[in-house]
CSV table of C-alpha atoms and ligand atoms in Angstrom, one decimal:
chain,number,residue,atom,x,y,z
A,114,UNK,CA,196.1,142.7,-150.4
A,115,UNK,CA,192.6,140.9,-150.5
A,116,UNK,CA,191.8,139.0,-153.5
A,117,UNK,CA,188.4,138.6,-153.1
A,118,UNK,CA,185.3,138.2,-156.6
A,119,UNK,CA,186.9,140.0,-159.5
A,120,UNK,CA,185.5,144.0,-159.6
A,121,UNK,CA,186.5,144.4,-155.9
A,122,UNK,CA,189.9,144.3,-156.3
A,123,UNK,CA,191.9,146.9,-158.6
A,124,UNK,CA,195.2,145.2,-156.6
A,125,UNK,CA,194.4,142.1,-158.6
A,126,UNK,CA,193.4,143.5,-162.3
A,127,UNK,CA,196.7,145.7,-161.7
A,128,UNK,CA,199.0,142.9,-161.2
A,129,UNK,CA,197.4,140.2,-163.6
A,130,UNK,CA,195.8,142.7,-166.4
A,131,UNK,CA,191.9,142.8,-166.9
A,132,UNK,CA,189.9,141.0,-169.5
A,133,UNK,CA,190.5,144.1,-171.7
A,134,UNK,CA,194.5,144.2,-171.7
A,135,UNK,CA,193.6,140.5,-172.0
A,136,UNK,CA,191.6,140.6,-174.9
A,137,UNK,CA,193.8,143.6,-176.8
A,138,UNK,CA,196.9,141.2,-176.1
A,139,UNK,CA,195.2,138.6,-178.5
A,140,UNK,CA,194.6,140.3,-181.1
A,141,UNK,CA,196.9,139.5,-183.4
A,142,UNK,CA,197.5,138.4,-187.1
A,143,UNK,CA,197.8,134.3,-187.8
A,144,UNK,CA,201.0,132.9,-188.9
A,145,UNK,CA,200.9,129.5,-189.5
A,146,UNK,CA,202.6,126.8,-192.5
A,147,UNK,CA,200.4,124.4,-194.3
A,148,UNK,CA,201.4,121.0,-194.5
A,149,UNK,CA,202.3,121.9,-197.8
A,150,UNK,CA,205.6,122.2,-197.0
A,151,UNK,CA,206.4,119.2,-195.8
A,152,UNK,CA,205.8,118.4,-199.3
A,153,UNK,CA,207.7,121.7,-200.3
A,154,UNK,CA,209.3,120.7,-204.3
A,155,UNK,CA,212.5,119.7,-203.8
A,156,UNK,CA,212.1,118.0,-199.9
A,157,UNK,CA,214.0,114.7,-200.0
A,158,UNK,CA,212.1,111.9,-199.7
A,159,UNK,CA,214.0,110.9,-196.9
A,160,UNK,CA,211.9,110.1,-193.6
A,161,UNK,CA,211.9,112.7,-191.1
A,162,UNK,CA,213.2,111.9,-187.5
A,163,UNK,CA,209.7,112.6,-186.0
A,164,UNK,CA,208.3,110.1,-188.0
A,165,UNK,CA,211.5,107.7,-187.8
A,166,UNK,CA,210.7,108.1,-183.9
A,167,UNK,CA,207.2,107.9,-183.8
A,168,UNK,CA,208.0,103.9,-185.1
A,169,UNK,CA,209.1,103.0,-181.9
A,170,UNK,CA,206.7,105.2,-179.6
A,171,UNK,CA,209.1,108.7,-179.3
A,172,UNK,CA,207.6,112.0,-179.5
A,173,UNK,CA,210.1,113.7,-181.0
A,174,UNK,CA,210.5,117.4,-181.0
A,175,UNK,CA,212.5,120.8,-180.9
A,176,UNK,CA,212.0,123.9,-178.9
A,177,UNK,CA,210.1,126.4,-180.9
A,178,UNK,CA,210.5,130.6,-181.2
A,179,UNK,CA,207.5,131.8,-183.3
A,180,UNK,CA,209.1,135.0,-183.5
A,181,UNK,CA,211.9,133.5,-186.1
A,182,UNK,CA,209.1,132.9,-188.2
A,183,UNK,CA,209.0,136.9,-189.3
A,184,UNK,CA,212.9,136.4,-189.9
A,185,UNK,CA,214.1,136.5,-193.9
A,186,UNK,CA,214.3,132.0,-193.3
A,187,UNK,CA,210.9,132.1,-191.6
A,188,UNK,CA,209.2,129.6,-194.2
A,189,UNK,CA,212.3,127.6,-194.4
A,190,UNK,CA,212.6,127.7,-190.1
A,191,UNK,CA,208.9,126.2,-190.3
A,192,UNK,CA,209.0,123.5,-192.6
A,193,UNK,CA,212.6,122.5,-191.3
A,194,UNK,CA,210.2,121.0,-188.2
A,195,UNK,CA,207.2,120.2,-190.4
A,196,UNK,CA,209.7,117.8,-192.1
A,197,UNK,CA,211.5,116.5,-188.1
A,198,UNK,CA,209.8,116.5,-185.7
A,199,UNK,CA,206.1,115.8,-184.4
A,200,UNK,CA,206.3,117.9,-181.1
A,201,UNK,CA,207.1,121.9,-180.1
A,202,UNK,CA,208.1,123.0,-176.8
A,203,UNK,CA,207.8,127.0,-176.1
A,204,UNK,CA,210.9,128.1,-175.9
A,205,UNK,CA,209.9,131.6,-174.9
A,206,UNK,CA,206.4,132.1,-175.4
A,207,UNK,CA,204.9,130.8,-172.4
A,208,UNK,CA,207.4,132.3,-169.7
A,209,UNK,CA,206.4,134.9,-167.4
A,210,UNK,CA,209.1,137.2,-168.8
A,211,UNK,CA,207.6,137.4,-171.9
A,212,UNK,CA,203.7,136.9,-170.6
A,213,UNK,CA,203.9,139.5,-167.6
A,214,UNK,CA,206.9,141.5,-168.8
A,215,UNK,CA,205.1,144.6,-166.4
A,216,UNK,CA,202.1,144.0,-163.7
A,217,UNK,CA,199.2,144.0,-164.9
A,218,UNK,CA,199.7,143.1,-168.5
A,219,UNK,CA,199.9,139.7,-169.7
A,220,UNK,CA,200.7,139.3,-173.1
A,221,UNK,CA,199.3,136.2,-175.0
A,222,UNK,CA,199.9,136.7,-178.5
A,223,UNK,CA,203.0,135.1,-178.7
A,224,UNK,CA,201.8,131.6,-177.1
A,225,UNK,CA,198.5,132.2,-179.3
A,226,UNK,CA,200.5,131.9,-182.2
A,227,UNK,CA,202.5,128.8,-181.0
A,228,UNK,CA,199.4,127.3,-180.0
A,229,UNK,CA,198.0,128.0,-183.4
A,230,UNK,CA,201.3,126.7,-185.3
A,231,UNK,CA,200.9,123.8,-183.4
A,232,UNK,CA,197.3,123.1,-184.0
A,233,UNK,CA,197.4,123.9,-187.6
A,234,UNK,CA,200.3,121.4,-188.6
A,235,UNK,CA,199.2,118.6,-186.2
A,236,UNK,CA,202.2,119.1,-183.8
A,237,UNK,CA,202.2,118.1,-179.9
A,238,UNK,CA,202.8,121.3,-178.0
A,239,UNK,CA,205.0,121.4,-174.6
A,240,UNK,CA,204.7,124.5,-172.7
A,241,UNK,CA,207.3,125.6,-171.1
A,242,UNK,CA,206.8,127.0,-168.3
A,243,UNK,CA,204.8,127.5,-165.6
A,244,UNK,CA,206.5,128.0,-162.1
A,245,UNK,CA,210.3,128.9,-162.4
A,246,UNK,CA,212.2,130.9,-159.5
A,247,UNK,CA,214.4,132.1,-162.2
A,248,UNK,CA,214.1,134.2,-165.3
A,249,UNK,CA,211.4,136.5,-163.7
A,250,UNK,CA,210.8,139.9,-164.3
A,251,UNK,CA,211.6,142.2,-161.2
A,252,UNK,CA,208.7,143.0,-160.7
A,253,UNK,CA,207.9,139.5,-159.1
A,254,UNK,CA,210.8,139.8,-157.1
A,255,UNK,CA,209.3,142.7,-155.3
A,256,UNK,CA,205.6,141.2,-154.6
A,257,UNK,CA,205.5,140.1,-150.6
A,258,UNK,CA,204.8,136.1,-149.9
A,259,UNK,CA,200.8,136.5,-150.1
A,260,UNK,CA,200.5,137.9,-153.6
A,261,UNK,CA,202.9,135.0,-154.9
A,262,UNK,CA,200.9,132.5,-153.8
A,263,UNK,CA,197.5,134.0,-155.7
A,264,UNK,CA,199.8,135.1,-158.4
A,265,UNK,CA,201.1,130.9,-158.6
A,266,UNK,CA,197.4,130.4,-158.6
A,267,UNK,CA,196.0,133.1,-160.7
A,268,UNK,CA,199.0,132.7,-163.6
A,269,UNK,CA,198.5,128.5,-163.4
A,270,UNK,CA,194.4,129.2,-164.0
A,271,UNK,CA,194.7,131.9,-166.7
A,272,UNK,CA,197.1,129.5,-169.1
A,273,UNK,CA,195.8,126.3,-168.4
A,274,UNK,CA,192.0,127.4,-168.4
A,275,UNK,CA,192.9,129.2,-172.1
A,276,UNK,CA,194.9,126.2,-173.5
A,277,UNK,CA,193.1,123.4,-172.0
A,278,UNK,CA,193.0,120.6,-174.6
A,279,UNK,CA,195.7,122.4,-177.0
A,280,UNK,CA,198.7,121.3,-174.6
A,281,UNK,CA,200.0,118.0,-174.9
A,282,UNK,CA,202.8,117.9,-171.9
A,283,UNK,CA,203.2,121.2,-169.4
A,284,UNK,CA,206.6,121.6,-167.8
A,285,UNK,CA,204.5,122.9,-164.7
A,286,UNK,CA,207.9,123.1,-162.4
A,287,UNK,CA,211.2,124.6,-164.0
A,288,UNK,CA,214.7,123.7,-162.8
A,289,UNK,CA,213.8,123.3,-158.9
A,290,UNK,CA,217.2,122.4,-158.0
A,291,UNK,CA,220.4,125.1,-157.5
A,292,UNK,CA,223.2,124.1,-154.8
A,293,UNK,CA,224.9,127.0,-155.3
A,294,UNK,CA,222.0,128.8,-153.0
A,295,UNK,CA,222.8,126.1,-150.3
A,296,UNK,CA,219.4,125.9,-149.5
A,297,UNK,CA,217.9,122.6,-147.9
A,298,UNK,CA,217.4,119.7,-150.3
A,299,UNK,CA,219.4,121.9,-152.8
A,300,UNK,CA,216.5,123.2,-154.3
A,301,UNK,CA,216.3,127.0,-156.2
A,302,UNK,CA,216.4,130.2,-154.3
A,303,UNK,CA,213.4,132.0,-155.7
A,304,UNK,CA,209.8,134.2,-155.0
A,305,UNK,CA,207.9,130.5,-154.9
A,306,UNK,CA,210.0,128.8,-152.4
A,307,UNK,CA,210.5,131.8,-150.3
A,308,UNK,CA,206.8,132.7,-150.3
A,309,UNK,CA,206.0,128.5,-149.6
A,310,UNK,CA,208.8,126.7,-149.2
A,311,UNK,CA,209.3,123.3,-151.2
A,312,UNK,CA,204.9,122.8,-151.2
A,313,UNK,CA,205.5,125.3,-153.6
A,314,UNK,CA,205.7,122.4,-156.5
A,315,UNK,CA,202.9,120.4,-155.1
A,316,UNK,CA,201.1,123.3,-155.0
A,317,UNK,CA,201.7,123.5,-158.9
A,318,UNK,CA,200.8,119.9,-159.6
A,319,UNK,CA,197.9,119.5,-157.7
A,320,UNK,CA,196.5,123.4,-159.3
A,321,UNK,CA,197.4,122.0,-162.7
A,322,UNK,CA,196.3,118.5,-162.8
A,323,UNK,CA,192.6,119.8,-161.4
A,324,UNK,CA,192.4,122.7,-164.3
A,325,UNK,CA,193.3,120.0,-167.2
A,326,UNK,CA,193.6,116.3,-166.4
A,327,UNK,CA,194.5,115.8,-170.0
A,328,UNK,CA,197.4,117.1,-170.1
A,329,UNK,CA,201.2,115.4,-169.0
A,330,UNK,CA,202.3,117.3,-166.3
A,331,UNK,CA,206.0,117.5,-166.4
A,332,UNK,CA,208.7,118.4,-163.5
A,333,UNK,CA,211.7,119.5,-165.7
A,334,UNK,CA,216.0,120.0,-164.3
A,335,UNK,CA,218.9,120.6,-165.7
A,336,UNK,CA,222.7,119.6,-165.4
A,337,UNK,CA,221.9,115.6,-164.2
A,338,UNK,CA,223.8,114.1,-167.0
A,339,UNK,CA,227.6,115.3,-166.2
A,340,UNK,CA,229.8,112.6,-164.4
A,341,UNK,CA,231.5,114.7,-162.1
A,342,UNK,CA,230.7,116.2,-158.3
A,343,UNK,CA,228.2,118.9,-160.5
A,344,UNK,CA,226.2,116.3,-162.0
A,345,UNK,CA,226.2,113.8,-159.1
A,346,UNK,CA,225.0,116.6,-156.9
A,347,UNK,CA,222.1,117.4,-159.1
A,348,UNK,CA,221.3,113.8,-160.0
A,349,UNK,CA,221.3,113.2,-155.9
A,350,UNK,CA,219.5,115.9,-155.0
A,351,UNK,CA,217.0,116.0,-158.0
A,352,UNK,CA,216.2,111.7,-157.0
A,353,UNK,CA,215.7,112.6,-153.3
A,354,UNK,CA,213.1,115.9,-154.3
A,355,UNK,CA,211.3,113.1,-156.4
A,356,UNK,CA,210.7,110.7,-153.9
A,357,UNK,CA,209.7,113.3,-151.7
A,358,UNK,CA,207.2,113.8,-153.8
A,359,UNK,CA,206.0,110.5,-154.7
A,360,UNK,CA,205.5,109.8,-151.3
A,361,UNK,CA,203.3,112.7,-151.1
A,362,UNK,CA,201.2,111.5,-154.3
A,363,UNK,CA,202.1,114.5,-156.3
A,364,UNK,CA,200.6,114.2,-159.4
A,365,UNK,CA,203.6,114.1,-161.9
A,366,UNK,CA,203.3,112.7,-164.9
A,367,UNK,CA,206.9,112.0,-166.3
A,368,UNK,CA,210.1,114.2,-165.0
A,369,UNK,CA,211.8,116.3,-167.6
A,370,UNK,CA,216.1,116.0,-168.1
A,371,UNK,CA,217.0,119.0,-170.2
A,372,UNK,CA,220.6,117.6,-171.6
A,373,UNK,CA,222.1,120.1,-172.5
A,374,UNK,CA,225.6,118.3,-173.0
A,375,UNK,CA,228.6,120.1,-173.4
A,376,UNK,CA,232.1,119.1,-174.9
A,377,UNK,CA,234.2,120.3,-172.1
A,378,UNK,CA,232.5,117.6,-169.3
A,379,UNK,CA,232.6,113.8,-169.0
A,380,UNK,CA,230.1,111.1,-169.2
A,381,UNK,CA,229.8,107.9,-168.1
A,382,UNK,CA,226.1,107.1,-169.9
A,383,UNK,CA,226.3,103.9,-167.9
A,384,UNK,CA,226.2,106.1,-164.6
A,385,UNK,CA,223.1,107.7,-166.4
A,386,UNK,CA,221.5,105.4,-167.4
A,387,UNK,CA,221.6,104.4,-163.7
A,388,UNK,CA,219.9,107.5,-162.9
A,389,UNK,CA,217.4,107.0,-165.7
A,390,UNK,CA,216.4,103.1,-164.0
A,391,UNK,CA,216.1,105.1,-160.2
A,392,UNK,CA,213.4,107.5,-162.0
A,393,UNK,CA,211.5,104.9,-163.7
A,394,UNK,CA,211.4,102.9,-160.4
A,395,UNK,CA,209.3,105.5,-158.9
A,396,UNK,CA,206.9,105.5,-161.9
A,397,UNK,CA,207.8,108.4,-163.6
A,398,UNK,CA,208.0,108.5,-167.4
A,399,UNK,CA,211.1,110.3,-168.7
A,400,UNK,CA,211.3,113.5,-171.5
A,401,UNK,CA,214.5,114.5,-172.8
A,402,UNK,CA,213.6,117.9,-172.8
A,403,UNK,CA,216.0,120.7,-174.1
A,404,UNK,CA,218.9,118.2,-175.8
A,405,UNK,CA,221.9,120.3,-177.3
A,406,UNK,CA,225.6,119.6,-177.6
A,407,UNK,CA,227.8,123.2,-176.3
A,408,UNK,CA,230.5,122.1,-178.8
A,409,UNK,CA,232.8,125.0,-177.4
A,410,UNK,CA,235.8,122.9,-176.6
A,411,UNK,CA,235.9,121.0,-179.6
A,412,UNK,CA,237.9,121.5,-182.0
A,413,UNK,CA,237.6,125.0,-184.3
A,414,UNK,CA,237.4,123.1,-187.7
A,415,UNK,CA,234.2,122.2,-188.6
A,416,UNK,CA,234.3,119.0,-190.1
A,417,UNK,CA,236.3,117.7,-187.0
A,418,UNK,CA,233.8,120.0,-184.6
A,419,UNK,CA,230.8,118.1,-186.5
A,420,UNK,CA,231.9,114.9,-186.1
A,421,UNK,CA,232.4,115.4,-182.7
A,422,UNK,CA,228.9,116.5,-182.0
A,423,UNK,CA,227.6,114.1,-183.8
A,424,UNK,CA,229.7,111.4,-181.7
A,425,UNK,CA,227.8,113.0,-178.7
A,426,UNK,CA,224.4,112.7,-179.9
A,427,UNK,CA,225.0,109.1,-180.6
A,428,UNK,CA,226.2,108.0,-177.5
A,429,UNK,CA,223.8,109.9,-175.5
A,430,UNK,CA,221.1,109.2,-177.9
A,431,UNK,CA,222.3,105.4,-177.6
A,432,UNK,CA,221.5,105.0,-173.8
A,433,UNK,CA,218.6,106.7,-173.6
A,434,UNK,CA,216.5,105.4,-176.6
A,435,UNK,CA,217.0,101.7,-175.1
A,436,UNK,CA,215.4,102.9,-171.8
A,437,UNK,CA,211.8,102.0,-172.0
A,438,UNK,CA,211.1,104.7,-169.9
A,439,UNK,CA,212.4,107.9,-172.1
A,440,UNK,CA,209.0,108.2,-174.4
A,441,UNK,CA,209.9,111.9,-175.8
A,442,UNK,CA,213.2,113.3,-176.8
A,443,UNK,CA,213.3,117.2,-177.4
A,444,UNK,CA,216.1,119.6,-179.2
A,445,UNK,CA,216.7,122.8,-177.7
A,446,UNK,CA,215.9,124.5,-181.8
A,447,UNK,CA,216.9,122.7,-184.6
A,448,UNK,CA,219.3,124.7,-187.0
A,449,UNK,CA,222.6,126.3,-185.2
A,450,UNK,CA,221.9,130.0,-186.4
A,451,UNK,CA,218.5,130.1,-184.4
A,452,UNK,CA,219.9,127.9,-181.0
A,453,UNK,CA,220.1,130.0,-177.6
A,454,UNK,CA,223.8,129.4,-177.9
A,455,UNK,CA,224.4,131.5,-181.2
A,456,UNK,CA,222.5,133.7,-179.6
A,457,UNK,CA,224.4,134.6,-176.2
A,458,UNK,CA,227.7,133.4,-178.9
A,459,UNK,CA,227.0,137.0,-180.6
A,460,UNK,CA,225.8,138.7,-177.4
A,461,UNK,CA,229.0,137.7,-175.5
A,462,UNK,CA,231.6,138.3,-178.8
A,463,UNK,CA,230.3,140.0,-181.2
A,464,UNK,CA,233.4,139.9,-183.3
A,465,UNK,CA,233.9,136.1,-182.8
A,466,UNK,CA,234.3,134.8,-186.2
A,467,UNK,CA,233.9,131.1,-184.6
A,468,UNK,CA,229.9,130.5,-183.9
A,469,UNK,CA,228.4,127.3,-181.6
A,470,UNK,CA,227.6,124.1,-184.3
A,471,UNK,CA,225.3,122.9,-181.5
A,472,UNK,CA,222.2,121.4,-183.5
A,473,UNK,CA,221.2,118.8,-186.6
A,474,UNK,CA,220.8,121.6,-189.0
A,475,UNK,CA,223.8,124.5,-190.3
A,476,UNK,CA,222.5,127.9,-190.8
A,477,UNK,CA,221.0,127.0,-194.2
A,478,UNK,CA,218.7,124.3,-193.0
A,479,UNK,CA,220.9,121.6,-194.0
A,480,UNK,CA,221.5,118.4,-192.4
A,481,UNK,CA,224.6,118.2,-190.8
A,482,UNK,CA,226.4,114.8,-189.4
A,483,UNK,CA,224.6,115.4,-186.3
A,484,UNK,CA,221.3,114.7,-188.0
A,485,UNK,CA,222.5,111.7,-189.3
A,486,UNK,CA,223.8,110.2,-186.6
A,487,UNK,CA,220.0,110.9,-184.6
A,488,UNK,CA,218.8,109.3,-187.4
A,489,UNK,CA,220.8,106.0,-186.8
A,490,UNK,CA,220.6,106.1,-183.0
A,491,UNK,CA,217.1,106.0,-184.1
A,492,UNK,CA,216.8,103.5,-186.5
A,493,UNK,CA,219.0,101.3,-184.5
A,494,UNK,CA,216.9,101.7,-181.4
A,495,UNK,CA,215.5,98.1,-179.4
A,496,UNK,CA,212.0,97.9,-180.9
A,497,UNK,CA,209.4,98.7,-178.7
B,632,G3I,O1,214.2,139.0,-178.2
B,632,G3I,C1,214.9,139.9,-177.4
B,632,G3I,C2,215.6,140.9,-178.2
B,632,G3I,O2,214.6,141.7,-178.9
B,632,G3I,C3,216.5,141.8,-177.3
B,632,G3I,O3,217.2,142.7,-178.2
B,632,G3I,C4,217.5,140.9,-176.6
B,632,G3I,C5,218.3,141.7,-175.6
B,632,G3I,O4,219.3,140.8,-175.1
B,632,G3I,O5,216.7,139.9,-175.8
B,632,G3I,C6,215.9,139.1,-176.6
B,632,G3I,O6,215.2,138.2,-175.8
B,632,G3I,C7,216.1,137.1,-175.3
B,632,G3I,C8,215.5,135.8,-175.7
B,632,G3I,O7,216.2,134.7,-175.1
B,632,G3I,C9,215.5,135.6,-177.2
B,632,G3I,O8,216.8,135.5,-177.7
B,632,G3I,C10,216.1,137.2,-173.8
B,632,G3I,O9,216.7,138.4,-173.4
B,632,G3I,C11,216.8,136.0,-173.2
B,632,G3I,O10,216.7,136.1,-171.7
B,632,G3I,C12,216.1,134.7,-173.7
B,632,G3I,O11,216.9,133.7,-173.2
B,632,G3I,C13,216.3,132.4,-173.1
B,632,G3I,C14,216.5,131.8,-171.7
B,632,G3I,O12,216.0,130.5,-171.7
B,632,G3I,C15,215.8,132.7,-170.7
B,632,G3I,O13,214.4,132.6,-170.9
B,632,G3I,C16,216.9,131.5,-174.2
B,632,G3I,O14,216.5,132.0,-175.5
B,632,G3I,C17,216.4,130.1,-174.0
B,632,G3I,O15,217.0,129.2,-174.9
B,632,G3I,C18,216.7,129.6,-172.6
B,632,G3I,O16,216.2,128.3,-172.4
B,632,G3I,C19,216.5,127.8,-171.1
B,632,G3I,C20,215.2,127.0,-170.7
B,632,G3I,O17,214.1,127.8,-170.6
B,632,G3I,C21,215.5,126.3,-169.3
B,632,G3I,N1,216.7,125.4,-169.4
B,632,G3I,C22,217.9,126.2,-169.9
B,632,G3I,C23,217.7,126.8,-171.2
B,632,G3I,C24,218.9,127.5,-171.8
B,632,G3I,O18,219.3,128.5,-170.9
């Protein structure tokens, strides 16, 4: 397949969607939340945790769906993180399976509208993501090596070239690490490594750091914070890709751990915290990216099973926030009924009369002990 000045090449309009499938996927109606809210009668005058943060330096922030905005809580799901937090990171918005669901059609309305939200209450956006050899539609999987590459190229220039200046920190790689493929260096089976091997994340870097030198550019993994042979694997593995590329000048702005901690692993934060000191060493900054406590082995009652999340948090939260290097902290959501893990909770069992208590906020938008014991991690922070 050539790719040669658009108008030649149906090949290319029919994978990546021409201006006009561009242009009808924008139009769309605005949803955003006036500050107003944040002032909504009745808000406690308590501080909220983004600004509590934003004291000592941390962005902090929560992933974002817009589409629970059309839900029956929508205007309370808004100002819930006009009141916390100071950043959003697309939690589904900006992935291929929901911009290229089919070849050639690239739907933009639903990272328009985060975009917008964002821009409209003064909130840092994360995108997430880019480049991920997982979560791809199948229609990906069945493009040869050639048409990856352009598509790596075409995909990075379309979003960055329409959002340039809007996005504050780009997660440009996704999750590059998998031993379970048993692949050299550990890193992720997938369409982008097969098609060019690990240059596949410079590749990435270099693309996006040309098309907007204003943004962070993030590298972002999973599953580093566990202490056992899982977590030292990925934490080995995940350090060794990193120097790698250091050494080859990659421009990478600050690497992404998602921490997404769950109650039926250990930690030793000390040994973390290790890991944390080997990243900064190389210069990187550090995000917390996608934090969340899987509280499925805690107890079932939910005072105990809040208190035990809320231990969590704080010990986590402890380490980290005295690490001069960690200058954002994200939750994966905010409130438990909207987390990804209520989600595949009710996908999974259905009839399950016991959901995940993962987040700060219960189903009503209420702070829970969880909430309260970020707030104190915070508050009790080294200054900075
Ligand atoms: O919205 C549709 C719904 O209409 C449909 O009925 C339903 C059918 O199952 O699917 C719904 O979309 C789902 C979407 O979440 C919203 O719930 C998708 O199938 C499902 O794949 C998607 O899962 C997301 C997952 O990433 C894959 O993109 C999760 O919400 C999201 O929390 C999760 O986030 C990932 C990070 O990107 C990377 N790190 C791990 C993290 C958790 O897995």
């Amino acid at each position: 397949m050539g790719w040669g000045p658009a108008g030649q090449i149906s090949r290319r309009a029919a994978l990546l969607g021409g201006a006009a499938s561009l242009a009808a996927a924008t139009a769309t109606g605005r949803h955003a939340v006036s500050a107003s809210l944040r002032s909504e009668p009745g808000a406690a005058a308590r501080l909220g945790l983004g600004d509590i943060a934003a004291r000592n330096g941390i962005v902090l922030g929560a992933s974002f769906a817009v589409h629970e905005l059309d839900t029956p809580y929508g205007a309370h799901y808004a100002a819930a993180y006009l009141a916390d937090v100071r950043s959003v990171t697309s939690e589904l918005s900006f992935k291929m399976s929901v911009l290229r669901p089919t070849a050639g059609v690239i739907n933009l309305d639903p990272a328009d509208r985060l975009v917008d939200f964002a821009a409209r209450n003064r909130l840092k956006l994360r995108a997430h993501t880019l480049v991920w050899n997982d979560d791809l539609p199948d229609w990906i999987h069945r493009l040869g090596p050639g048409e990856v590459e352009l598509l790596l190229e075409a995909h990075t220039t379309t979003l960055m070239e329409r959002y340039r200046g809007k996005v504050w920190a780009w997660d440009v790689v996704n999750e590059p690490i998998a031993p379970w493929d048993h692949l050299p260096g550990n890193l992720r089976k997938g369409p982008f490594l097969t098609a060019l091997g690990e240059g596949y994340i410079a590749r990435a870097f270099h693309l996006a750091r040309s098309l907007d030198p204003t943004a962070l550019l993030v590298i972002n993994e999973a599953q580093t914070e566990t202490d056992d042979e899982n977590g030292r694997v990925f934490r080995t593995s995940f350090l060794a890709l990193l120097k790698r590329l250091r050494a080859k000048g990659v421009p990478i702005d600050a690497v992404g751990l998602q921490a997404h901690l769950r109650s039926d692993r250990r930690y030793d934060f000390a040994v973390f915290k290790g890991f944390l000191d080997e990243i900064a060493a190389l210069g990187y900054a550090i995000h917390i990216t996608e934090l969340d406590v899987n509280d499925s082995a805690f107890p079932a009652d939910e005072k105990r099973r809040d208190a035990a999340v809320a231990d969590l948090y704080r010990r986590f939260l402890t380490v980290v926030l005295a690490h001069r290097a960690v200058t954002a902290v994200t939750f994966w959501q905010l409130a438990d009924h909207t987390s990804w893990l209520t989600y595949m909770a009710r996908n999974e069992s259905p009839n399950s009369r016991r959901r995940p208590r993962p987040l700060l906020l219960d189903d009503a938008f209420k702070r829970k002990p969880a909430w309260f014991a970020v707030e104190s991690a915070l508050k009790e922070m080294p200054p900075r």
